[in-house]
PDB file of C-alpha atoms in Angstrom:
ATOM      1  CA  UNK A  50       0.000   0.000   0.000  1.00 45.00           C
ATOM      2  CA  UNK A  51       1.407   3.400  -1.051  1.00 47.00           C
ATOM      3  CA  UNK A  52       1.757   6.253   1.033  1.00 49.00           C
ATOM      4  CA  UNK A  53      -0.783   8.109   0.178  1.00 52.00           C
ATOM      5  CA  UNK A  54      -3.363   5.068   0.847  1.00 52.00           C
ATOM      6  CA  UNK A  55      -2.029   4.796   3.774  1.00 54.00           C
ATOM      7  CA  UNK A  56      -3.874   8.496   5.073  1.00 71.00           C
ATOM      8  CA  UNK A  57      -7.322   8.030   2.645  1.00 72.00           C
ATOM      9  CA  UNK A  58      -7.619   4.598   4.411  1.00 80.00           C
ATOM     10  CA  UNK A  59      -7.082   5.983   8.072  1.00 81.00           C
ATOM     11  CA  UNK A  60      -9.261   8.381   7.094  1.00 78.00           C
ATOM     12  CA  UNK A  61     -12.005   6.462   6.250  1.00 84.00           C
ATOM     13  CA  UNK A  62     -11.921   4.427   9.001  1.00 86.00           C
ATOM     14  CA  UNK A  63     -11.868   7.361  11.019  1.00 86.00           C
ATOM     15  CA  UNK A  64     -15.002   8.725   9.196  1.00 86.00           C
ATOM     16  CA  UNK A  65     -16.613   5.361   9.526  1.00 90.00           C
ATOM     17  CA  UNK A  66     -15.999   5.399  14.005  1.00 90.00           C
ATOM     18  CA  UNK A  67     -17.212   8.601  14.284  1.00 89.00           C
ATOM     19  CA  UNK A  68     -20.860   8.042  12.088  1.00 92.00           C
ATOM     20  CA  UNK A  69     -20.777   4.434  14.081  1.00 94.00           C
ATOM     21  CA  UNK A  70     -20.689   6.955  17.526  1.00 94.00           C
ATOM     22  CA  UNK A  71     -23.595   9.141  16.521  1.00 93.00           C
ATOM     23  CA  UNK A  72     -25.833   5.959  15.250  1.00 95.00           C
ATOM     24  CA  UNK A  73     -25.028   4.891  18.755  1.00 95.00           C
ATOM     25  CA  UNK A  74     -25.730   8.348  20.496  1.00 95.00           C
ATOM     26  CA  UNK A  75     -29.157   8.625  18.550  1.00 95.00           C
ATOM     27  CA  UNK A  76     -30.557   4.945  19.011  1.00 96.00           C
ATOM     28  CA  UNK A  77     -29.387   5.046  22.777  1.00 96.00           C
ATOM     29  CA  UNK A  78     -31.009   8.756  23.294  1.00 96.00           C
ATOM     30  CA  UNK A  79     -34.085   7.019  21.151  1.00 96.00           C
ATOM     31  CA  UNK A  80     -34.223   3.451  23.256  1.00 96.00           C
ATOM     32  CA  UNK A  81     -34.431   5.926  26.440  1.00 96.00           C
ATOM     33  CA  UNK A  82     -37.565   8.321  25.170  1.00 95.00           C
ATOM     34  CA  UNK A  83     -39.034   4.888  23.481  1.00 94.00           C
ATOM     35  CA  UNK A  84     -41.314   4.621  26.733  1.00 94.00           C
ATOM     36  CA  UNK A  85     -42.651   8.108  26.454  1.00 94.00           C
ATOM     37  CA  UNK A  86     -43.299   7.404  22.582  1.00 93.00           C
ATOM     38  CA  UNK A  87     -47.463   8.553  23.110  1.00 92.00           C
ATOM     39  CA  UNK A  88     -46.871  11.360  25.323  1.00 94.00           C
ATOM     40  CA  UNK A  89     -44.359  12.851  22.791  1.00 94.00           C
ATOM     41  CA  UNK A  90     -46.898  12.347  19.988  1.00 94.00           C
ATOM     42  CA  UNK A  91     -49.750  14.342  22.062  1.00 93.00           C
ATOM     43  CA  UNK A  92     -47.070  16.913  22.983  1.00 94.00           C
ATOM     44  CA  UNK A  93     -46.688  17.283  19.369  1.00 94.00           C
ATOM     45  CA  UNK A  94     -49.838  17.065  18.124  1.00 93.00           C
ATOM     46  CA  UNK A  95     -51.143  19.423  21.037  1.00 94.00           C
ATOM     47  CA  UNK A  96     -51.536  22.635  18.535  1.00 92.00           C
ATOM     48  CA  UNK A  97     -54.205  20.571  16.373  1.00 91.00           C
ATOM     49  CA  UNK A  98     -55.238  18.580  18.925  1.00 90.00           C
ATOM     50  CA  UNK A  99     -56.576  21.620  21.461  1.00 88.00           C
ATOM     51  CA  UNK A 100     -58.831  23.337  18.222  1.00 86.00           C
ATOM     52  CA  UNK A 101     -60.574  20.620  17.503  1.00 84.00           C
ATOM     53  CA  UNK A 102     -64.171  20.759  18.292  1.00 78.00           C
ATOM     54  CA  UNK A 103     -65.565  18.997  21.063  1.00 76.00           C
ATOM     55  CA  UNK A 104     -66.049  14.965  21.082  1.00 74.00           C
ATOM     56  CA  UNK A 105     -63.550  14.929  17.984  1.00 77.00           C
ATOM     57  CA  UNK A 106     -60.070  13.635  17.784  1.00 81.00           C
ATOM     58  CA  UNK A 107     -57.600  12.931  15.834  1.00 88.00           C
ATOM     59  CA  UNK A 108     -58.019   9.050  13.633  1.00 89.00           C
ATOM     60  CA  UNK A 109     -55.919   6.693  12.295  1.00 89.00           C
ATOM     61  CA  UNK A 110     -56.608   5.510   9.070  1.00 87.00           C
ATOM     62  CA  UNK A 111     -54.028   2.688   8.703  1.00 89.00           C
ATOM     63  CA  UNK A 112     -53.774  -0.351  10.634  1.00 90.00           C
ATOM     64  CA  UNK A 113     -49.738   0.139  11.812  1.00 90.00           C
ATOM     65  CA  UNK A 114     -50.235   3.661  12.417  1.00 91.00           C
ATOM     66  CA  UNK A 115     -50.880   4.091  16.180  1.00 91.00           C
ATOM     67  CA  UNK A 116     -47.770   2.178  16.855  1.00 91.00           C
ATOM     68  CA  UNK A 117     -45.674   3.480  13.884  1.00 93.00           C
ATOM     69  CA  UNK A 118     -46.676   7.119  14.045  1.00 94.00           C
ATOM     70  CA  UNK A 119     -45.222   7.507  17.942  1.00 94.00           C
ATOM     71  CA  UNK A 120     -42.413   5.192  16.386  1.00 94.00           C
ATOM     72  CA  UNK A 121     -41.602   8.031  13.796  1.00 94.00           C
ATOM     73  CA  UNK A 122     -41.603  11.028  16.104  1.00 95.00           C
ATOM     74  CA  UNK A 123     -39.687   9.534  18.756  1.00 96.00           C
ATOM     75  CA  UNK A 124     -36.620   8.523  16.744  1.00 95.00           C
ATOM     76  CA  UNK A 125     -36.910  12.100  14.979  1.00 94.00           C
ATOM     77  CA  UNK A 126     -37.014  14.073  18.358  1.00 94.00           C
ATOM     78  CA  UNK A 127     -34.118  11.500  19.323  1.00 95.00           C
ATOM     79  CA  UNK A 128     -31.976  12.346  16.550  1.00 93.00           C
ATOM     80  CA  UNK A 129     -33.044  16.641  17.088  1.00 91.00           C
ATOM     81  CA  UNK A 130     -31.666  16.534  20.627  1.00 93.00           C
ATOM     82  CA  UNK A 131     -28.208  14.729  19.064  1.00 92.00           C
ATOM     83  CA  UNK A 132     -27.637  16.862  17.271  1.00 90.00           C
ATOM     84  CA  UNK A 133     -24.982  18.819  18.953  1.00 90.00           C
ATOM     85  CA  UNK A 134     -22.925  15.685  19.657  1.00 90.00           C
ATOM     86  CA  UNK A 135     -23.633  15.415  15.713  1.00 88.00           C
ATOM     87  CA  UNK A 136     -22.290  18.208  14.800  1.00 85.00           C
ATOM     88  CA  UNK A 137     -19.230  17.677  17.224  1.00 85.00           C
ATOM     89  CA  UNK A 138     -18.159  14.583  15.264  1.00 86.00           C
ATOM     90  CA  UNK A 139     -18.371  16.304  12.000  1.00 84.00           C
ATOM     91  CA  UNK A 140     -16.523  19.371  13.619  1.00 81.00           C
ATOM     92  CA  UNK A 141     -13.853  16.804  15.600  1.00 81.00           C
ATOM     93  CA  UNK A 142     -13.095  15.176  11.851  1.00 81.00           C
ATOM     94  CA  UNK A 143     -12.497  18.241   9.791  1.00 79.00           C
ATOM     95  CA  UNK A 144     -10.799  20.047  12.523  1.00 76.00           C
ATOM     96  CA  UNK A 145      -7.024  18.796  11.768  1.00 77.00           C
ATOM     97  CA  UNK A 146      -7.451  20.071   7.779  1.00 73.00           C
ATOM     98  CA  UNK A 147      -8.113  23.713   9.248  1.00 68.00           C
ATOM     99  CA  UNK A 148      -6.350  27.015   9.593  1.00 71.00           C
ATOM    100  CA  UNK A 149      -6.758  28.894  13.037  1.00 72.00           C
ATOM    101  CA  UNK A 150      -8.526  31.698  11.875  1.00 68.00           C
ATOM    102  CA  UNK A 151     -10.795  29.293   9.976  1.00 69.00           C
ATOM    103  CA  UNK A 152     -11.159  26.904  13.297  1.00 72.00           C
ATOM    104  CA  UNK A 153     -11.645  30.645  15.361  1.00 74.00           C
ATOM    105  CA  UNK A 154     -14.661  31.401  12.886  1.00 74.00           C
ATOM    106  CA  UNK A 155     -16.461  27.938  12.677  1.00 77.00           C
ATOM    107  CA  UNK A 156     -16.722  26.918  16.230  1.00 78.00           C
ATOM    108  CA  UNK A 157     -19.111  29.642  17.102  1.00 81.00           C
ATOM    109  CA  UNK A 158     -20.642  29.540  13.761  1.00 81.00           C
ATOM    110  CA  UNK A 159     -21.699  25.794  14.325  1.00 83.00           C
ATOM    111  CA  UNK A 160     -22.796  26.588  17.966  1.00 86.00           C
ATOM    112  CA  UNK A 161     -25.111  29.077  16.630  1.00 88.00           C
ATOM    113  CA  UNK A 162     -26.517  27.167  14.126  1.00 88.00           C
ATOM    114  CA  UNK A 163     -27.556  24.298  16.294  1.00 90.00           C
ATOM    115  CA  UNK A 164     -29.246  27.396  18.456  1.00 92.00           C
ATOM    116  CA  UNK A 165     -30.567  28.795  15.201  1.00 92.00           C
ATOM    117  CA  UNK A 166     -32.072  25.528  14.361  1.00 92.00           C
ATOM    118  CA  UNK A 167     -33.850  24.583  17.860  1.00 94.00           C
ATOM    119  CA  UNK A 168     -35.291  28.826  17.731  1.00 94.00           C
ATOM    120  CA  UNK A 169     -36.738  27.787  14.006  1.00 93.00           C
ATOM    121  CA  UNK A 170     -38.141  24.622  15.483  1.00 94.00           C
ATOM    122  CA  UNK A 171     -39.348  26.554  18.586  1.00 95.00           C
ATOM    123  CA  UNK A 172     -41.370  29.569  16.301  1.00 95.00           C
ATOM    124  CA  UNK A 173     -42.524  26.756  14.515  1.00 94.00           C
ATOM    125  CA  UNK A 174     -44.851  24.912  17.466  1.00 95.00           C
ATOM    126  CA  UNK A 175     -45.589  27.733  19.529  1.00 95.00           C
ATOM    127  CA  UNK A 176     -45.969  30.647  16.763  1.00 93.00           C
ATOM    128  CA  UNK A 177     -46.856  28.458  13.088  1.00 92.00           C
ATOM    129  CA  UNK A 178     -48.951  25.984  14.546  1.00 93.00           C
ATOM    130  CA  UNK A 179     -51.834  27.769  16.322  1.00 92.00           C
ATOM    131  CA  UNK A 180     -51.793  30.667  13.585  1.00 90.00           C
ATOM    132  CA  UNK A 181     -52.359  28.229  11.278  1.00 90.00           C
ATOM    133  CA  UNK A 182     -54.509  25.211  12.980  1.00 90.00           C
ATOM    134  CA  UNK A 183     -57.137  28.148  14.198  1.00 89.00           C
ATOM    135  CA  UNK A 184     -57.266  28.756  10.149  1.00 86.00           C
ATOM    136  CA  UNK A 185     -57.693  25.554   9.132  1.00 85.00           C
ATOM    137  CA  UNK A 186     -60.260  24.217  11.735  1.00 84.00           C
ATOM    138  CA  UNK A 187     -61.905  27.596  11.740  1.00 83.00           C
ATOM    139  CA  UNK A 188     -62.393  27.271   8.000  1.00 81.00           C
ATOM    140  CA  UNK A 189     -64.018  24.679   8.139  1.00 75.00           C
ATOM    141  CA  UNK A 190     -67.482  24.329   7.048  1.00 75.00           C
ATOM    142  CA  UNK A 191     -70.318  23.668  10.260  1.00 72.00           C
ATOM    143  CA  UNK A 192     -71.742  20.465   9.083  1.00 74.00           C
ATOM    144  CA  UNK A 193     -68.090  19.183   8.460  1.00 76.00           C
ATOM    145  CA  UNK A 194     -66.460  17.633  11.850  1.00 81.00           C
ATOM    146  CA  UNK A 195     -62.329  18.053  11.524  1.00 81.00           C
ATOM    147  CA  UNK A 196     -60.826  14.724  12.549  1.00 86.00           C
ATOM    148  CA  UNK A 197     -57.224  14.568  11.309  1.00 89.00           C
ATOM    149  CA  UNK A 198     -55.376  11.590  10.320  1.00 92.00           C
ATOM    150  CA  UNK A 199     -52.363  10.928  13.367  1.00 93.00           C
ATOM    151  CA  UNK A 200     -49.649  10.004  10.205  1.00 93.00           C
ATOM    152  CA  UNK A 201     -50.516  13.207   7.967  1.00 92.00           C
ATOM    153  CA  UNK A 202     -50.555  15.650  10.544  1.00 93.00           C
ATOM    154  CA  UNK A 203     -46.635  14.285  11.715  1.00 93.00           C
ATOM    155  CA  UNK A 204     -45.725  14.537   8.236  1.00 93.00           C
ATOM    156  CA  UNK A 205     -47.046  17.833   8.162  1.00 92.00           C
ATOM    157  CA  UNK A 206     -45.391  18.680  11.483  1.00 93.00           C
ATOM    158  CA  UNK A 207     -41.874  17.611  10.461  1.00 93.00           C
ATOM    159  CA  UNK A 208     -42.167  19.345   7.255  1.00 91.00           C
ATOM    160  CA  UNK A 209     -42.473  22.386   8.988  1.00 92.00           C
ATOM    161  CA  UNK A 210     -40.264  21.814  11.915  1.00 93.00           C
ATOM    162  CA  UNK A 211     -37.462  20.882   8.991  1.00 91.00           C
ATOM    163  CA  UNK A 212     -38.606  23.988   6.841  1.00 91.00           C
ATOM    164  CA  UNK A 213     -38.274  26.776   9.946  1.00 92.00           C
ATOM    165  CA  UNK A 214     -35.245  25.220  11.749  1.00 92.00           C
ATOM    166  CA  UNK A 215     -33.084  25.474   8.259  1.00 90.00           C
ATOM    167  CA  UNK A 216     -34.773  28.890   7.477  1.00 90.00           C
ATOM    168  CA  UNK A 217     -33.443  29.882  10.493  1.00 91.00           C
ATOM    169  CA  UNK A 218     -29.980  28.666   9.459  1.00 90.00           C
ATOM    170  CA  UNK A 219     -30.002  31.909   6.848  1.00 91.00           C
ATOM    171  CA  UNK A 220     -27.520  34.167   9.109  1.00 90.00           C
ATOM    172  CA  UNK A 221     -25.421  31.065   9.329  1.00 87.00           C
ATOM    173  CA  UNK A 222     -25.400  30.555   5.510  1.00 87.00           C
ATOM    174  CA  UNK A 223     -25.062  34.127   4.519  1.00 89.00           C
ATOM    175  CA  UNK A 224     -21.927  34.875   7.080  1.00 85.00           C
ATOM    176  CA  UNK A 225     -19.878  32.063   5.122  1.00 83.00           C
ATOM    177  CA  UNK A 226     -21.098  33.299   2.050  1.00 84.00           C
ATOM    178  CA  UNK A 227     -19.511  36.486   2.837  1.00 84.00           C
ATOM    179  CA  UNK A 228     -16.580  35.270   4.670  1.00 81.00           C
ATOM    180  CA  UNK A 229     -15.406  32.299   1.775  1.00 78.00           C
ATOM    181  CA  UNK A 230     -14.967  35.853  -0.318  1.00 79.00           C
ATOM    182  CA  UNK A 231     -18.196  34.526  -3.229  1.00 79.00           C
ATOM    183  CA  UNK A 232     -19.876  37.608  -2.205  1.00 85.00           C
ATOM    184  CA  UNK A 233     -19.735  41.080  -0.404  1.00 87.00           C
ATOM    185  CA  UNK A 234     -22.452  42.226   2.006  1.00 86.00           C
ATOM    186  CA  UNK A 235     -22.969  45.578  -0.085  1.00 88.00           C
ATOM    187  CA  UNK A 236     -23.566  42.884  -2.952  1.00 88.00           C
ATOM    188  CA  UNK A 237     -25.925  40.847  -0.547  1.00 89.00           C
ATOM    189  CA  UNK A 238     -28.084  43.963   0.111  1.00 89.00           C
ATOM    190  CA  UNK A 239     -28.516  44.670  -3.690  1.00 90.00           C
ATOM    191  CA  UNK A 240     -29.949  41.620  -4.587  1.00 90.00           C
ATOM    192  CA  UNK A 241     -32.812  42.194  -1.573  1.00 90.00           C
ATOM    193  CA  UNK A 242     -35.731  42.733  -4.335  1.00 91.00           C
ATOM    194  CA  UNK A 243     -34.492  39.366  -5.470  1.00 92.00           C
ATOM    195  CA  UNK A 244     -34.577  37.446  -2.039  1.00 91.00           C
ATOM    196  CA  UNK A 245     -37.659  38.577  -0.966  1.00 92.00           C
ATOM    197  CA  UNK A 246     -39.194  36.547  -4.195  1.00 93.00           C
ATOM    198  CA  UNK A 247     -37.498  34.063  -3.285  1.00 92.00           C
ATOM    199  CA  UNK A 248     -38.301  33.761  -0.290  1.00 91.00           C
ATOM    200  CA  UNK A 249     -42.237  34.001  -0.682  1.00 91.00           C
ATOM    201  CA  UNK A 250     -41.601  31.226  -3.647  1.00 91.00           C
ATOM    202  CA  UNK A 251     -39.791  28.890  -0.723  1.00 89.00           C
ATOM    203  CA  UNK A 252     -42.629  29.641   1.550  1.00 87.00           C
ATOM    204  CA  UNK A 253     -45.061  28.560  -1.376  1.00 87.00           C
ATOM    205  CA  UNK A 254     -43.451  24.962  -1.993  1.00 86.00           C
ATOM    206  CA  UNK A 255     -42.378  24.328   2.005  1.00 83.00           C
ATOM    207  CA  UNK A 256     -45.737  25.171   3.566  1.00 82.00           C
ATOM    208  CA  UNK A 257     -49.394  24.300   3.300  1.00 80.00           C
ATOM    209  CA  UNK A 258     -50.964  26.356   0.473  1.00 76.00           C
ATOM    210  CA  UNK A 259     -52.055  29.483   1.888  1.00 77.00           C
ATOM    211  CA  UNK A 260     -50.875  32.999   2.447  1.00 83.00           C
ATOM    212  CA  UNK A 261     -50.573  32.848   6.249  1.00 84.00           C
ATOM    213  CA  UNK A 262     -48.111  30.000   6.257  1.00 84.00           C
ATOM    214  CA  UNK A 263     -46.239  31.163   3.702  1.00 86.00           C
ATOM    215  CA  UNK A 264     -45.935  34.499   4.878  1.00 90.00           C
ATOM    216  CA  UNK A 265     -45.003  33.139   8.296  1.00 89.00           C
ATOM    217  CA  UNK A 266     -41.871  31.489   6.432  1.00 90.00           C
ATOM    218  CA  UNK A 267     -40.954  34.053   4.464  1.00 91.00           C
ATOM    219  CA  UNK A 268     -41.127  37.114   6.441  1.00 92.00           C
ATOM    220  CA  UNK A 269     -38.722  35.755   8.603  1.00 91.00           C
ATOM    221  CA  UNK A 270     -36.138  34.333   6.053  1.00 92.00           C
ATOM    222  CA  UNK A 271     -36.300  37.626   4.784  1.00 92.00           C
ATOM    223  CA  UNK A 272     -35.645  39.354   8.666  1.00 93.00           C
ATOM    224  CA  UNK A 273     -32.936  36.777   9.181  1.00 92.00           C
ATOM    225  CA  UNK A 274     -31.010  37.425   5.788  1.00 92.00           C
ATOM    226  CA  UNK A 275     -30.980  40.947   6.625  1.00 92.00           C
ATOM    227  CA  UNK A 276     -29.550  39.823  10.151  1.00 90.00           C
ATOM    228  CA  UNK A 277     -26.967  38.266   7.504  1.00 89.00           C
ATOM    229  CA  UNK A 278     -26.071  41.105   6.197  1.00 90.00           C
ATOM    230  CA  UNK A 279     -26.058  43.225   9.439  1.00 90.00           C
ATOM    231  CA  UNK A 280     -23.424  41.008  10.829  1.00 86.00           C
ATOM    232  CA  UNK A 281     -21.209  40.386   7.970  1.00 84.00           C
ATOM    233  CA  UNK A 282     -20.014  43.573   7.215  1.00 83.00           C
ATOM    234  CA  UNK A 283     -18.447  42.706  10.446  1.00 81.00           C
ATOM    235  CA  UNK A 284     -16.366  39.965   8.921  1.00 77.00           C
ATOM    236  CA  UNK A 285     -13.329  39.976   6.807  1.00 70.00           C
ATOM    237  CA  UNK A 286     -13.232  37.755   4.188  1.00 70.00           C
ATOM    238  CA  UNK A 287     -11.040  34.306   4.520  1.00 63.00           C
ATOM    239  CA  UNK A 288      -8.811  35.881   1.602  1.00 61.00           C
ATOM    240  CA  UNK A 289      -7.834  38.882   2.951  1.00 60.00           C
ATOM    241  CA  UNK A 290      -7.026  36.898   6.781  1.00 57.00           C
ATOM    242  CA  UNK A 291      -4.923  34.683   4.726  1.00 55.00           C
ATOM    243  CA  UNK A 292      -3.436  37.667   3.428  1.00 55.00           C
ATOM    244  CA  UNK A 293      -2.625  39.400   6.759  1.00 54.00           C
ATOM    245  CA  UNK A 294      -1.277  36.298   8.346  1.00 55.00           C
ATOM    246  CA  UNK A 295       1.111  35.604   5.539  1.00 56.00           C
ATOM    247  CA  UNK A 296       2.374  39.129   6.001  1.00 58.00           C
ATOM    248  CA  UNK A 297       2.989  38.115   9.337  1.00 56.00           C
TER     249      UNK A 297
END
């Protein structure tokens, strides 16, 4: 085996321990909130659950869903809360390939963007959900009893919980952008017009089809790129710290 193998191979197995560790971390965290699988579903479901009208519930309309459904959102929630230790293995594996000012810049940048992600999650449940729940049971017609199906509302649930926590992750995103030198925040800020279409045309294909959710999605993408921007004028790019460090 030639040198070079040698350090692709090491690496690999390296690579291989550390996603080994956080299938580990997640099924042990999951094995240990398996017992609490129902409560975590009604804690869940709680939004849609409360606005339904009196003497209705939620139904299940396939045979393996009451067991499966819990099943879903428990190893979900599981692998949410490992996140961080996630993250750390992903951080602990590139961490020998990087610079020190890089290393200085991506610590708290990955720290925040765990945060970032739980806030998104957070608006989600306690600001999305009732909005739009009271909409959609409200809308209904009288004669019509609401009775949502327990598999269709989690797959609505995690779509949104996914959709808000990475929307949240637009600071994040837009501070690299600046700082990897691809763009300037002055050049950020003049594409605005462009964003907020863009983000109103994410909100369209991420949310339920109406203008409440969607505006709930984009109007904050839209605050939290200009959060982006605010920030990263603060922020030399990685070129010019090269730069200055060389000179040293």
């Amino acid at each position: 085996m030639s040198e070079r193998e040698q350090p692709f191979i090491e690496h690999l197995i390296e690579l291989r321990d550390r996603l080994l560790r956080t299938f580990v971390f997640v099924v042990v965290i999951f094995a240990c909130m398996m017992p609490f699988a129902a409560d975590i579903y009604d804690f869940v479901a709680e939004p849609l659950q409360s606005r339904l009208a009196e003497g209705a519930g939620m139904i299940a309309t396939e045979v393996t869903s009451p067991f499966l459904t819990p099943f879903k959102t428990t190893f979900v929630l599981a692998f949410f809360i490992a996140i961080p230790f996630v993250l750390y293995q992903f951080w602990a594996f590139i961490a020998p390939g990087l610079y020190r000012n890089e290393k200085r810049l991506i610590v708290p940048l990955m720290a925040s963007s765990v945060l970032l992600f739980y806030v998104g999650m957070a608006f989600a449940y306690y600001v999305v959900f009732p909005i739009i729940f009271d909409f959609f049971v409200s809308s209904a017609h009288a004669d019509i009893k609401v009775m949502p199906d327990i598999r269709q509302y989690l797959d609505l649930a995690l779509k949104l919980f996914f959709a808000f926590g990475f929307a949240f992750e637009i600071p994040i995103a837009t501070l690299l952008l600046i700082w990897s030198g691809a763009v300037t925040a002055d050049g950020l800020a003049k594409k605005r017009p462009y964003v907020i279409v863009a983000c109103f045309a994410i909100g369209m294909l991420l949310t339920p089809p109406d203008m409440i959710s969607q505006s709930l999605l984009a109007v904050p993408m839209w605050f939290l790129f200009e959060v982006g921007i605010f920030f990263g004028r603060w922020i030399r790019p990685k070129k010019q710290q090269d730069e200055e460090e060389a000179e040293h």
